[in-house]
mmCIF file of C-alpha atoms in Angstrom:
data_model
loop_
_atom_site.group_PDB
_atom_site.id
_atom_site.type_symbol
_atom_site.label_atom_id
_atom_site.label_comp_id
_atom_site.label_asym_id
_atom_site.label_seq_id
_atom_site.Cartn_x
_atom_site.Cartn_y
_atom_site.Cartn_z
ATOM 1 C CA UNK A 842 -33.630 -0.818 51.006
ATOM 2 C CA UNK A 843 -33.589 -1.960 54.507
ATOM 3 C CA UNK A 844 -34.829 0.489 57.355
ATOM 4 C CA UNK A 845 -35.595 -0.484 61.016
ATOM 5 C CA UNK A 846 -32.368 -1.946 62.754
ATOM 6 C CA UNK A 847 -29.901 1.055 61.921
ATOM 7 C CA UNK A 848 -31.676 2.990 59.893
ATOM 8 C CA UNK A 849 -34.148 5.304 61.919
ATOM 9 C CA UNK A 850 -35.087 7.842 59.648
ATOM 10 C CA UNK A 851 -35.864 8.902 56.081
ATOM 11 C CA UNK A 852 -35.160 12.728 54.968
ATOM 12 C CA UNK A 853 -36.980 13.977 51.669
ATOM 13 C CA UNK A 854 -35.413 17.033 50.621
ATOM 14 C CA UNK A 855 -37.285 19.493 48.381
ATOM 15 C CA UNK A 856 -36.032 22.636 46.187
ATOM 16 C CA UNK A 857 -38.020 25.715 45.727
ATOM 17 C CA UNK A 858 -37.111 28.271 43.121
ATOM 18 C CA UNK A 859 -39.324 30.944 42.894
ATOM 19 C CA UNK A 860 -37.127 34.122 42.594
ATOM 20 C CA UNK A 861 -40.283 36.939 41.730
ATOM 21 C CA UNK A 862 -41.905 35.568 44.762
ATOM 22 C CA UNK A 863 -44.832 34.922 43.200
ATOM 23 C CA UNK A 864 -48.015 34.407 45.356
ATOM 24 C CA UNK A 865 -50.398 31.650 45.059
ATOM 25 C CA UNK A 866 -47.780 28.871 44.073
ATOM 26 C CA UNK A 867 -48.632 25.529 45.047
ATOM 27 C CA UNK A 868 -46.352 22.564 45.244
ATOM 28 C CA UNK A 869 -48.322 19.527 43.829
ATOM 29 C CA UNK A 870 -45.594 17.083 44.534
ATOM 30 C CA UNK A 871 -46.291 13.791 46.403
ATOM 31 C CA UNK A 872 -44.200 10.487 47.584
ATOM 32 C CA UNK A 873 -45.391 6.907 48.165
ATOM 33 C CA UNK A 874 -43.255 4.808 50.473
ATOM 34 C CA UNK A 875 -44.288 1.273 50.630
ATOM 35 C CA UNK A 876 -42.889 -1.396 53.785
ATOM 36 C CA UNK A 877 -43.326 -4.505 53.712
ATOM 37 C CA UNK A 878 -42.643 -7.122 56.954
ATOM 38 C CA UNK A 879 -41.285 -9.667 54.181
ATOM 39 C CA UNK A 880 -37.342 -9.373 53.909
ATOM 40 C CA UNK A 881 -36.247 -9.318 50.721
ATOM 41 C CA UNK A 882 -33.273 -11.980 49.294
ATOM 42 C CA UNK A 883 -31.115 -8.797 48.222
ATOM 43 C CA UNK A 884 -31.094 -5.455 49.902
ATOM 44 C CA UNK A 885 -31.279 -2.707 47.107
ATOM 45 C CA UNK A 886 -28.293 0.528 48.094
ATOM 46 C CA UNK A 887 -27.422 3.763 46.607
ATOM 47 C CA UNK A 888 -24.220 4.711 45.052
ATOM 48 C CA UNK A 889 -22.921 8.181 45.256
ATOM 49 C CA UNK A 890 -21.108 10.455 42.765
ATOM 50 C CA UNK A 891 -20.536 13.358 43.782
ATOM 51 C CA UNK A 892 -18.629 15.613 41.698
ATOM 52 C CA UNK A 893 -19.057 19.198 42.977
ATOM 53 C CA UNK A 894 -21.735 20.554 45.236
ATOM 54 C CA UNK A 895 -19.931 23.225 46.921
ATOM 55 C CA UNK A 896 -17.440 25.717 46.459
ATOM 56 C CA UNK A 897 -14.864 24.049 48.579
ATOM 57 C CA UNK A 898 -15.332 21.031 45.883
ATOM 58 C CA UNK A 899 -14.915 22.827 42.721
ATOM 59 C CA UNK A 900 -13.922 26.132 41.269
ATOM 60 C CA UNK A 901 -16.415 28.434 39.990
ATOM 61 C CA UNK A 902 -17.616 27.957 36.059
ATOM 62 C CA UNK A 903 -16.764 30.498 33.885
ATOM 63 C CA UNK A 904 -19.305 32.967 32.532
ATOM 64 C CA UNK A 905 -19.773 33.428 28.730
ATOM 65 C CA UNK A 906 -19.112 29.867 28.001
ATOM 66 C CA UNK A 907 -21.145 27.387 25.936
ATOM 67 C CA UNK A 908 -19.430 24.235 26.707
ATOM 68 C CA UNK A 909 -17.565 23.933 29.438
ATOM 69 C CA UNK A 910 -16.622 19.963 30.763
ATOM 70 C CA UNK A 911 -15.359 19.511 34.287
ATOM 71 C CA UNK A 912 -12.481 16.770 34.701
ATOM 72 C CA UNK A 913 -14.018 13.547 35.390
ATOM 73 C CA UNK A 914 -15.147 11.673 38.599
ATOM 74 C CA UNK A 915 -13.772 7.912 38.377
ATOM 75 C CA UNK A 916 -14.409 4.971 40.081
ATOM 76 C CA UNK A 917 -11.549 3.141 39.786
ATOM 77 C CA UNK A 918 -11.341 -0.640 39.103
ATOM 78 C CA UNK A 919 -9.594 -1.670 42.630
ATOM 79 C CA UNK A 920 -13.013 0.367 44.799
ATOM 80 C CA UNK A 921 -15.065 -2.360 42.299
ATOM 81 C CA UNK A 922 -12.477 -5.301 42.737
ATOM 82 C CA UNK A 923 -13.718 -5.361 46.266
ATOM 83 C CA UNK A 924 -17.131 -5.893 45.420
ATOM 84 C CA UNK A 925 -17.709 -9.534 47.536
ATOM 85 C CA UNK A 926 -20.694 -10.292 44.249
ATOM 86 C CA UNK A 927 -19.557 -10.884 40.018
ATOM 87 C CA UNK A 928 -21.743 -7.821 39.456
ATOM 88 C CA UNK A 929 -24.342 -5.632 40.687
ATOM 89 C CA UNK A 930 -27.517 -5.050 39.425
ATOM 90 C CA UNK A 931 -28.634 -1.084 38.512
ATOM 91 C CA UNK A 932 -32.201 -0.715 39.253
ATOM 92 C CA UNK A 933 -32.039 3.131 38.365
ATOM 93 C CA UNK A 934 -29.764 6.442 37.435
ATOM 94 C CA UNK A 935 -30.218 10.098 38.862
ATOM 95 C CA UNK A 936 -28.363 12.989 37.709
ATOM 96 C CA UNK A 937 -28.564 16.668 39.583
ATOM 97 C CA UNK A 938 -27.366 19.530 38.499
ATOM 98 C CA UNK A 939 -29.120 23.102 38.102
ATOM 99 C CA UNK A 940 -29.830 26.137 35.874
ATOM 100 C CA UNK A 941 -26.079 25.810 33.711
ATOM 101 C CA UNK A 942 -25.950 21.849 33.517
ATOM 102 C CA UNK A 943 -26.193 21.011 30.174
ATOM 103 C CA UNK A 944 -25.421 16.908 30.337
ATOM 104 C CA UNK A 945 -24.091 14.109 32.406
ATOM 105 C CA UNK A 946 -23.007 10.555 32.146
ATOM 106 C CA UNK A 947 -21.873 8.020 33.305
ATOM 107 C CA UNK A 948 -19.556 5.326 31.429
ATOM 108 C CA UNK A 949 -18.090 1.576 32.516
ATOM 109 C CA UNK A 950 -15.224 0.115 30.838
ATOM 110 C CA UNK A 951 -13.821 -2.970 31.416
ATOM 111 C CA UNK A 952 -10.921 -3.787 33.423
ATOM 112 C CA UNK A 953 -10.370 -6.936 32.025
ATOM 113 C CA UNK A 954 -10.017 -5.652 28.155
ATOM 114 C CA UNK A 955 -10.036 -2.439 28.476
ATOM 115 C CA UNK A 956 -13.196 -2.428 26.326
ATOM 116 C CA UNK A 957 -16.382 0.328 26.521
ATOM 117 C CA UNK A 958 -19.423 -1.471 28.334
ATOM 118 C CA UNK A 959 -21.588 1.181 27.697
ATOM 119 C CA UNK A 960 -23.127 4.462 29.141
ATOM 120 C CA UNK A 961 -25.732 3.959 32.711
ATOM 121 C CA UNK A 962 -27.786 6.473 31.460
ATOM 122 C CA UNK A 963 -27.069 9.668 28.940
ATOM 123 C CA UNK A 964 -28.230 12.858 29.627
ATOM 124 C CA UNK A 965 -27.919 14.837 26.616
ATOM 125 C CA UNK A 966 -29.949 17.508 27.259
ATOM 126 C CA UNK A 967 -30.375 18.228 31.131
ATOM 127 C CA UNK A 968 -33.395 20.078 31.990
ATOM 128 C CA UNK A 969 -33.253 21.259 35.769
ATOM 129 C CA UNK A 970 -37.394 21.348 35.758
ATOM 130 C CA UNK A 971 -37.458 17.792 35.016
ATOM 131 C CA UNK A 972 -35.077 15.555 37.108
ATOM 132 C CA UNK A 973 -35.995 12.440 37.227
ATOM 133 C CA UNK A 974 -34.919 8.450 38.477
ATOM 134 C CA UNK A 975 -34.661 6.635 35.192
ATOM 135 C CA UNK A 976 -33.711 2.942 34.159
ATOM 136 C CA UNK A 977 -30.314 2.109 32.874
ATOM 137 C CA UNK A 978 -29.411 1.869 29.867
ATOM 138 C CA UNK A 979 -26.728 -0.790 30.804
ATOM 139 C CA UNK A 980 -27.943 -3.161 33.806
ATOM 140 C CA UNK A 981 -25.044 -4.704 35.223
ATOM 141 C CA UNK A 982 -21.827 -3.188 36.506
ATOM 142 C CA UNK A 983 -19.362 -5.581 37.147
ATOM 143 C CA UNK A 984 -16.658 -6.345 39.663
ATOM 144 C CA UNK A 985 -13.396 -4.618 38.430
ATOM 145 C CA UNK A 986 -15.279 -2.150 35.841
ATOM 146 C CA UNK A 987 -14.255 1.387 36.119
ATOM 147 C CA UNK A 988 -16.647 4.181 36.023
ATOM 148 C CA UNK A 989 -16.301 7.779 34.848
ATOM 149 C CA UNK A 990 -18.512 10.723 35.494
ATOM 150 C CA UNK A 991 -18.869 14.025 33.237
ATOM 151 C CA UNK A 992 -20.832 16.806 33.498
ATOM 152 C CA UNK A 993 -20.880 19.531 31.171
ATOM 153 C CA UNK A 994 -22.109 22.868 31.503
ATOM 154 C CA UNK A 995 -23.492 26.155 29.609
ATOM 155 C CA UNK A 996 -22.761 29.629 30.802
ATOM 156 C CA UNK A 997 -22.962 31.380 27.791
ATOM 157 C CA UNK A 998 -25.888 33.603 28.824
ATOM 158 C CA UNK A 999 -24.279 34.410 32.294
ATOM 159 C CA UNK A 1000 -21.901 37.451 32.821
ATOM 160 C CA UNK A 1001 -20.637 36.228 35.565
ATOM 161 C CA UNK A 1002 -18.509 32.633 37.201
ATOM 162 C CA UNK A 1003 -20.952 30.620 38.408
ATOM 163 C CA UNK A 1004 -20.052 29.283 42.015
ATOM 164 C CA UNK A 1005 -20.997 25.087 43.129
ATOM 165 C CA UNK A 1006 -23.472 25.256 45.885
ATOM 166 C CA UNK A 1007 -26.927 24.521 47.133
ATOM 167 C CA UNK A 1008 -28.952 27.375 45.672
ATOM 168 C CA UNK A 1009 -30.790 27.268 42.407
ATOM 169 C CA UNK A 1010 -28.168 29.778 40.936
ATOM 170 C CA UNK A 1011 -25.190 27.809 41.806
ATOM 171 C CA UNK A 1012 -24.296 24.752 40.246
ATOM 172 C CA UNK A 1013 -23.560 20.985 40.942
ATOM 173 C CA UNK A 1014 -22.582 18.004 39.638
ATOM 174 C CA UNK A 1015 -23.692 15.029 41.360
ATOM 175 C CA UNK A 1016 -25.406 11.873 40.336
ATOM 176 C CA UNK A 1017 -26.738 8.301 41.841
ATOM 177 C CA UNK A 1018 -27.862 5.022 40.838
ATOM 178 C CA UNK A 1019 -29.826 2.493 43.148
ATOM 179 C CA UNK A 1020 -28.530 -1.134 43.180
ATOM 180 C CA UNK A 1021 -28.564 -4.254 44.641
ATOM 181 C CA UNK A 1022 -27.554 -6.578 45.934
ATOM 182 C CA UNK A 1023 -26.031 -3.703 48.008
ATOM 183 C CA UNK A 1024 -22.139 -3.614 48.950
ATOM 184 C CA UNK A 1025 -19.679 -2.525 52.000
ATOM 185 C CA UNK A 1026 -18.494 0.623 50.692
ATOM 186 C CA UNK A 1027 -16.289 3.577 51.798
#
């Protein structure tokens, strides 16, 4: 990803969920960023989903419930259509969520037959203590495919709605995938 002319800084942003405030905990994390003076023939980009991540975005999940599915996020085949490249190439897929998400995916279908491509990447069993950037399971998105994001949820051992929001107890549904070569977008 480029960084230098307009891009002047890099933000890391790290969760910490330790609710009995236990003493002693280390964080044993770590992050290597490598530059290189070379310019590369494609510069990679990140594509957004975001699907609920506050409270303003989504209504609160019911308690008591073991599988709850929000109504989809979908990228529409025109936002694709104005892709300036045949296709783009998925280097990666990240899905967020927290305690209650139970899976998320992400689908492409075809505009041109109205055919299933495939899923990026399925997440059938989230696991909030292991998020992770993972290859796709389908490489390519191309111009005029439509994509479709669904995240499911299990309350059933809450007794109470669960609110969207930045805190551990909340809830989200967001996801990303890196790309290149990377595209205008709004």
């Amino acid at each position: 990803m480029p960084f230098g002319q307009n891009v002047r800084w890099l933000a890391l942003q790290m969760h910490y969920h330790n609710p009995l405030l236990v003493a002693g905990v280390k964080d044993s994390s770590g992050v290597m960023m490598i530059f290189s003076d070379s310019l590369r023939t494609h510069d990679a980009a990140v594509f957004d989903l975001n699907g609920g991540t506050s409270p303003n975005h989504r209504n609160p999940l019911p308690a008591g419930q073991a599988d709850i599915t929000l109504s989809t996020v979908t990228v529409p085949e025109q936002c694709t259509n104005a892709w300036d490249v045949p296709s783009i190439n998925v280097l990666g897929v990240f899905y967020h969520g927290h305690l209650v998400g139970k899976s998320f995916g992400i689908d492409i279908t075809s505009s041109a037959d109205g055919s299933y491509r495939g899923t990026l990447r399925q997440e059938k069993r989230y696991d909030f203590n292991h998020q992770n950037f993972e290859p796709p399971l389908l490489n390519t998105i191309s111009r005029g495919d439509e994509l479709t994001f669904t995240c499911k949820y299990d309350t059933s051992l809450r007794t109470e709605s669960t609110e969207f929001g930045d805190a551990t107890q909340n809830e989200m549904c967001w996801a990303a995938f890196m790309y290149y070569p990377a595209q205008m977008m709004t």
